[in-house]
JSON list of C-alpha atoms in Angstrom, two decimals:
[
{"chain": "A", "resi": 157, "resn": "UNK", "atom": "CA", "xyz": [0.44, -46.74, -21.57]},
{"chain": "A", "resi": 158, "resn": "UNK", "atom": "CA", "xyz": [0.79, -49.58, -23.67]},
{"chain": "A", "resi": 159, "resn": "UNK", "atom": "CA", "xyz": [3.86, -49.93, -26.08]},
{"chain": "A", "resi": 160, "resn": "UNK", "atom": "CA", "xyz": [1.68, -49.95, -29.56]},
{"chain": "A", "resi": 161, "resn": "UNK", "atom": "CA", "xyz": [0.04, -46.54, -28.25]},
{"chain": "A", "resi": 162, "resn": "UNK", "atom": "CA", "xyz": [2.88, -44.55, -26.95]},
{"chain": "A", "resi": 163, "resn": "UNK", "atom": "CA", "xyz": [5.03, -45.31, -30.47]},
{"chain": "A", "resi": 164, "resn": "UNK", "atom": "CA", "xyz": [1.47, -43.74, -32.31]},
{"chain": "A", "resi": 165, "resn": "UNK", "atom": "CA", "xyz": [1.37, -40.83, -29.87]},
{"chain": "A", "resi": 166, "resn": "UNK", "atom": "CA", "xyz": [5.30, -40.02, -30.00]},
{"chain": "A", "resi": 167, "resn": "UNK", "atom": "CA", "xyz": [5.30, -40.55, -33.64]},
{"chain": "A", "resi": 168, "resn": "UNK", "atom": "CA", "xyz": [1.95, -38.20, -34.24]},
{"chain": "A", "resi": 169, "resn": "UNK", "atom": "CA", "xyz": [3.60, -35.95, -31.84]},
{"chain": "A", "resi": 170, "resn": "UNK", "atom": "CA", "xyz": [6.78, -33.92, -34.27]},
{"chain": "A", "resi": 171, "resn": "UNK", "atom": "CA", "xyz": [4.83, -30.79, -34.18]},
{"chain": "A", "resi": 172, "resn": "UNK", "atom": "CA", "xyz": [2.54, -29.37, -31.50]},
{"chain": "A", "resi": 173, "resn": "UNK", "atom": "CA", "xyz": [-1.09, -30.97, -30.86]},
{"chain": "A", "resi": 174, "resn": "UNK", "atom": "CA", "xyz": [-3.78, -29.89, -29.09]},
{"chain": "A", "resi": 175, "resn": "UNK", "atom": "CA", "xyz": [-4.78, -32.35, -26.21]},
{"chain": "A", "resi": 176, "resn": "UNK", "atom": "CA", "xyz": [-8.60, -32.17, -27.54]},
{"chain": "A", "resi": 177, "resn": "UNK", "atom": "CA", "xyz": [-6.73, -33.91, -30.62]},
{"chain": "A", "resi": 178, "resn": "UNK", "atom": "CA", "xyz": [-4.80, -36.37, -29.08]},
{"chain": "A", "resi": 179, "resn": "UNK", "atom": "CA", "xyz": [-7.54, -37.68, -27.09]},
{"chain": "A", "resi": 180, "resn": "UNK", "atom": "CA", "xyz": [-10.18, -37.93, -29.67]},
{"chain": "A", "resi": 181, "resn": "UNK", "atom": "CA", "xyz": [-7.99, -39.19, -32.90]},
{"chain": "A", "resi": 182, "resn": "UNK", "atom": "CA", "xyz": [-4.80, -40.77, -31.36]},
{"chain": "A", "resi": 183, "resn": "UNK", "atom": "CA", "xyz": [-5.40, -42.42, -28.16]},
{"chain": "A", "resi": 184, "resn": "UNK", "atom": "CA", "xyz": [-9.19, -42.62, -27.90]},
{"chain": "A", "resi": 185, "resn": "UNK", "atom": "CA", "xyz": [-9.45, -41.82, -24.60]},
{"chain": "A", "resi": 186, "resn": "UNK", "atom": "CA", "xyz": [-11.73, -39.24, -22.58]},
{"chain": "A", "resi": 187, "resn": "UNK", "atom": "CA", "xyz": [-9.69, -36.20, -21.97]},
{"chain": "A", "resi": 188, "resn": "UNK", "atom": "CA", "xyz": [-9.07, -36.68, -18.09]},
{"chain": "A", "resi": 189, "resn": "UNK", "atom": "CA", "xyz": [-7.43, -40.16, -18.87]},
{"chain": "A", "resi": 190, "resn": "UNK", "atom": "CA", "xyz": [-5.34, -38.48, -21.60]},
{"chain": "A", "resi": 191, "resn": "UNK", "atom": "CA", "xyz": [-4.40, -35.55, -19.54]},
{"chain": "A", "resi": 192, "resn": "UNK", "atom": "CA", "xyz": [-2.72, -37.95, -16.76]},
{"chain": "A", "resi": 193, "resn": "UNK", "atom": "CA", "xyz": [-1.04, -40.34, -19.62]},
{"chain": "A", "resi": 194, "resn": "UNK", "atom": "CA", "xyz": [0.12, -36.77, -20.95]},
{"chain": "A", "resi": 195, "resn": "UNK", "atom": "CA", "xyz": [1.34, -35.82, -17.23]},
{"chain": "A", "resi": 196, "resn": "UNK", "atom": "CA", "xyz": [2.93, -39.37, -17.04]},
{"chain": "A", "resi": 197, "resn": "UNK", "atom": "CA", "xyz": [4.97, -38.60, -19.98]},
{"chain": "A", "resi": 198, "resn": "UNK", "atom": "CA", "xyz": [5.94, -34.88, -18.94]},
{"chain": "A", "resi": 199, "resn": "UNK", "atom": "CA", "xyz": [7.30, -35.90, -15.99]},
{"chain": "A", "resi": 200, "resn": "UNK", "atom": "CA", "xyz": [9.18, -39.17, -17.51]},
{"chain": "A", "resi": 201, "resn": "UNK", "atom": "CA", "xyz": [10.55, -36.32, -20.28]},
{"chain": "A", "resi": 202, "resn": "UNK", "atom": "CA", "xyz": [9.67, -37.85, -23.29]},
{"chain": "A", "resi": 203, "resn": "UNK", "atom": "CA", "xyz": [7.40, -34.83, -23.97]},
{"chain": "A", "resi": 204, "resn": "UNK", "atom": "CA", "xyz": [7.07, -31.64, -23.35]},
{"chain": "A", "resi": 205, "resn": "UNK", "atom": "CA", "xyz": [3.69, -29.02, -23.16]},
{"chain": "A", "resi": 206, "resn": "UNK", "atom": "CA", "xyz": [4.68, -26.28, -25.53]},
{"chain": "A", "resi": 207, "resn": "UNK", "atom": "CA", "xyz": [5.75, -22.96, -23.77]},
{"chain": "A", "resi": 208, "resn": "UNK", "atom": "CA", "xyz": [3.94, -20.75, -26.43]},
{"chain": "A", "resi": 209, "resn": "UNK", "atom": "CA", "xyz": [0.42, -22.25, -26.14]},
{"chain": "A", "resi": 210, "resn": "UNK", "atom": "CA", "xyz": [-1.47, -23.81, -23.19]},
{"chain": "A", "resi": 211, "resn": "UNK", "atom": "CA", "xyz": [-2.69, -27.67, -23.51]},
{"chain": "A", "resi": 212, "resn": "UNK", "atom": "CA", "xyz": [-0.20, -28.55, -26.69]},
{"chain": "A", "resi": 213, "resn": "UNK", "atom": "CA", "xyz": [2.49, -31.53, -26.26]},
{"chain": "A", "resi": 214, "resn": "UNK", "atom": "CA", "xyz": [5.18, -32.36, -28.78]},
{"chain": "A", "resi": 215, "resn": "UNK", "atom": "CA", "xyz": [7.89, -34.46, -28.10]},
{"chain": "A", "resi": 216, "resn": "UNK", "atom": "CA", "xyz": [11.10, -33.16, -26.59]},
{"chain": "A", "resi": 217, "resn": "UNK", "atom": "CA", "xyz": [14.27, -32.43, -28.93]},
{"chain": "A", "resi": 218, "resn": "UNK", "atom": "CA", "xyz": [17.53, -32.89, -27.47]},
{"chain": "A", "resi": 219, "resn": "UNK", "atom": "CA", "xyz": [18.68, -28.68, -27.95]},
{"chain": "A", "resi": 220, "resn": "UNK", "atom": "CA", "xyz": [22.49, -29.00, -28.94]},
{"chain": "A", "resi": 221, "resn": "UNK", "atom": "CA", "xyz": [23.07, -25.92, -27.39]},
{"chain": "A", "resi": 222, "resn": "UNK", "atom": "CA", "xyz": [23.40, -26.40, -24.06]}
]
């Protein structure tokens, strides 16, 4: 992903959004090429798929309590 579009997405990306979202208004991609840049970035651990809802990334907070 390039540099320009991953600071958008990771800025965009404080509170929980829908992948429909994120494909449509931030990256402008179809939603298969969005779901594998998502995947990309799950794995790398910049983000993370919210545990209380299916198909909803925000980025991942460092949890002080560890």
């Amino acid at each position: 992903m390039e540099g320009k579009k991953l600071s958008s997405l990771l800025s965009k990306l404080r509170q929980p959004l829908h992948i429909s979202y994120i494909s449509k208004y931030i990256l402008k991609e179809d939603l298969e090429t969005t779901q594998k840049e998502l995947d990309d970035l799950v794995e790398e651990g910049l983000i993370i798929e919210s545990p209380l809802s299916s198909k909803y990334y925000a980025i991942k907070t460092i949890s002080t309590q560890e």
